[in-house]
mmCIF file of C-alpha atoms in Angstrom:
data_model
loop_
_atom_site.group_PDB
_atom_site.id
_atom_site.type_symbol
_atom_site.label_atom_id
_atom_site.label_comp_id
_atom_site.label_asym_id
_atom_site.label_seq_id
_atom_site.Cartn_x
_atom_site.Cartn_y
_atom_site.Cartn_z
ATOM 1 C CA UNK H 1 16.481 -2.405 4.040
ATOM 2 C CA UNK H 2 18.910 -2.964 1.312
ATOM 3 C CA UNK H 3 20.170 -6.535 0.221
ATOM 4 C CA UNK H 4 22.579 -8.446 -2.035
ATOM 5 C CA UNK H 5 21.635 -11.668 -3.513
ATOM 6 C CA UNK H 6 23.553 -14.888 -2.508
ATOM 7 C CA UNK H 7 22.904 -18.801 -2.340
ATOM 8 C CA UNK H 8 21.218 -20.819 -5.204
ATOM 9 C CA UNK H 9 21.080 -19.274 -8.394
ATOM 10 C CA UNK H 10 19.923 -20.728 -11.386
ATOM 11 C CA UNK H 11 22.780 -21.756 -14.277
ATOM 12 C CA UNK H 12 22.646 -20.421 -17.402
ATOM 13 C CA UNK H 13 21.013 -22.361 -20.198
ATOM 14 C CA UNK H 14 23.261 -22.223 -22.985
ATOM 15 C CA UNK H 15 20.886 -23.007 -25.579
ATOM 16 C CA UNK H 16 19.197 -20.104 -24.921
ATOM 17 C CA UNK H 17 19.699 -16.607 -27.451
ATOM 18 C CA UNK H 18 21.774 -14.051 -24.725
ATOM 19 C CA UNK H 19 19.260 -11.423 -24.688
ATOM 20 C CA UNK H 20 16.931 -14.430 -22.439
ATOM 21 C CA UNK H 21 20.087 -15.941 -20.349
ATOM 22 C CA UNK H 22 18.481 -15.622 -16.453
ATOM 23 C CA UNK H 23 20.114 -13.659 -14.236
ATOM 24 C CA UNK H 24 22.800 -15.205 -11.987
ATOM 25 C CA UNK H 25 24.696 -14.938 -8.432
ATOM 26 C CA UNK H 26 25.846 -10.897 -8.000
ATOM 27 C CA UNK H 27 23.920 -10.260 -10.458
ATOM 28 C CA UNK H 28 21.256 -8.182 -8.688
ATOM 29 C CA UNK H 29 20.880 -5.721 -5.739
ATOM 30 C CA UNK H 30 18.658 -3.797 -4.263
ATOM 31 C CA UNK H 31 17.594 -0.601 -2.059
ATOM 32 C CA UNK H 32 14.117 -0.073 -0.135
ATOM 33 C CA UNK H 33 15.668 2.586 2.210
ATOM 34 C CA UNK H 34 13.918 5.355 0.096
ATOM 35 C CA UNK H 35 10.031 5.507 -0.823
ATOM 36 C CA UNK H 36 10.630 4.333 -4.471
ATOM 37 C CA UNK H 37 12.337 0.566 -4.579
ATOM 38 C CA UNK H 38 15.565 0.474 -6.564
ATOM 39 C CA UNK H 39 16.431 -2.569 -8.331
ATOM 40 C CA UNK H 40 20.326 -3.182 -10.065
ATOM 41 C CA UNK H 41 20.612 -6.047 -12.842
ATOM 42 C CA UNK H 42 24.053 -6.282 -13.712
ATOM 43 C CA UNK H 43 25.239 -2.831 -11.966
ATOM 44 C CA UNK H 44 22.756 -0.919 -13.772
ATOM 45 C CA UNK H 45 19.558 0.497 -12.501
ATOM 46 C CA UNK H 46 15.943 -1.167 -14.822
ATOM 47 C CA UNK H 47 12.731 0.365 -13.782
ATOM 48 C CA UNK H 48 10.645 -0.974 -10.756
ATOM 49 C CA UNK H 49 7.153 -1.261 -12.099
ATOM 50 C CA UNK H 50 5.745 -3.361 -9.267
ATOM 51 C CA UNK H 51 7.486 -4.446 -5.676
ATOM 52 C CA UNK H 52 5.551 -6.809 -3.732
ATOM 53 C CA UNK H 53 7.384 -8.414 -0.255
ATOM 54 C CA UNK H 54 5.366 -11.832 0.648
ATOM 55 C CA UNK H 55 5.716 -13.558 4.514
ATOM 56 C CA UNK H 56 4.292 -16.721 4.458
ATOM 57 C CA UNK H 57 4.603 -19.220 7.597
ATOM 58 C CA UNK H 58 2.459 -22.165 8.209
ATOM 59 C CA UNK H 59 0.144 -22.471 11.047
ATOM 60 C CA UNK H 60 3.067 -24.110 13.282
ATOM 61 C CA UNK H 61 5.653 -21.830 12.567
ATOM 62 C CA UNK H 62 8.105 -24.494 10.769
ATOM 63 C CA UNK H 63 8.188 -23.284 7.574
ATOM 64 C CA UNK H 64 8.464 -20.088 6.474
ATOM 65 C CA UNK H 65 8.972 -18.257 2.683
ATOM 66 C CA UNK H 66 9.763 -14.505 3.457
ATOM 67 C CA UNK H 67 10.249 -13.461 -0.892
ATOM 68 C CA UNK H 68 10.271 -9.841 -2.592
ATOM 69 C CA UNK H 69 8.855 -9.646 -5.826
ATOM 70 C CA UNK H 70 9.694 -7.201 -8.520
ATOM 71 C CA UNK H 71 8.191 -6.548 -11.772
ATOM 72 C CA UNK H 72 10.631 -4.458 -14.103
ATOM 73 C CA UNK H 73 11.967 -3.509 -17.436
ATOM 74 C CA UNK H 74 15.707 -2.041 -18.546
ATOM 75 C CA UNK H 75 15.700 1.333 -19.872
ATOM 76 C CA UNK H 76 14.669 0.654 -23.759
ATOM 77 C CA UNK H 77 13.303 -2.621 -23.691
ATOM 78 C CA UNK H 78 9.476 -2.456 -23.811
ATOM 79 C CA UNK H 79 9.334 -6.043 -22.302
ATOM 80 C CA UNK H 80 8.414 -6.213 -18.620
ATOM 81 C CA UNK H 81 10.060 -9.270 -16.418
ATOM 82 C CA UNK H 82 9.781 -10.871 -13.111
ATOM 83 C CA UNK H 83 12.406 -11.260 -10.496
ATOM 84 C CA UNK H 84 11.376 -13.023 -7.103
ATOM 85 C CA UNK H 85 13.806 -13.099 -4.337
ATOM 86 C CA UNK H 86 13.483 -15.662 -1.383
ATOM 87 C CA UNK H 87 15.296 -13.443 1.099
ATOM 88 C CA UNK H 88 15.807 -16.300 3.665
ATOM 89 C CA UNK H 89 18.023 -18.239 0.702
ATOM 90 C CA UNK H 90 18.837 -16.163 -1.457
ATOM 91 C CA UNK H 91 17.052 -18.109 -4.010
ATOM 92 C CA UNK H 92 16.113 -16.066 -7.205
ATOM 93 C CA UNK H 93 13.302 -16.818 -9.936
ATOM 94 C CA UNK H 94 12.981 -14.918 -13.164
#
């Protein structure tokens, strides 16, 4: 399964320093075909530390959240962030 993010997407916050600005629409990609998740942030590969894919559906079947979760960092940045993708929107958190 590979995907490409679209729908809602946070804006940018402009009174926030660039190194924190949240990732946006295009942004972000990635590739479960092989055993080791691969995540893209801005066409570049970061490191997958953690991948976690959540189904959640109520007891009559009307709402559902089907979300990926990654935890990652970018090559040479010790910091580790969160990404989670609602794959049914295309809604991203970070």
């Amino acid at each position: 399964m590979e995907g490409i993010i679209k729908g809602i997407v946070p804006k940018r916050d402009e009174a926030k320093p660039s190194s924190v600005q949240p990732v946006i629409k295009g942004d972000v990609y990635f590739d479960l075909i092989e055993n080791v998740p691969k995540l893209y942030i801005k066409n570049k590969e970061v490191d997958v530390l953690s991948m976690c894919s959540h189904y959640v559906a109520r007891n009559n079947g009307d709402e559902e959240v089907n979300m990926i979760s990654f935890v990652y960092k970018e090559k040479g940045i010790t910091d580790q962030k969160v990404i989670f993708i609602n794959l049914t929107t295309g809604e991203m958190l970070n």
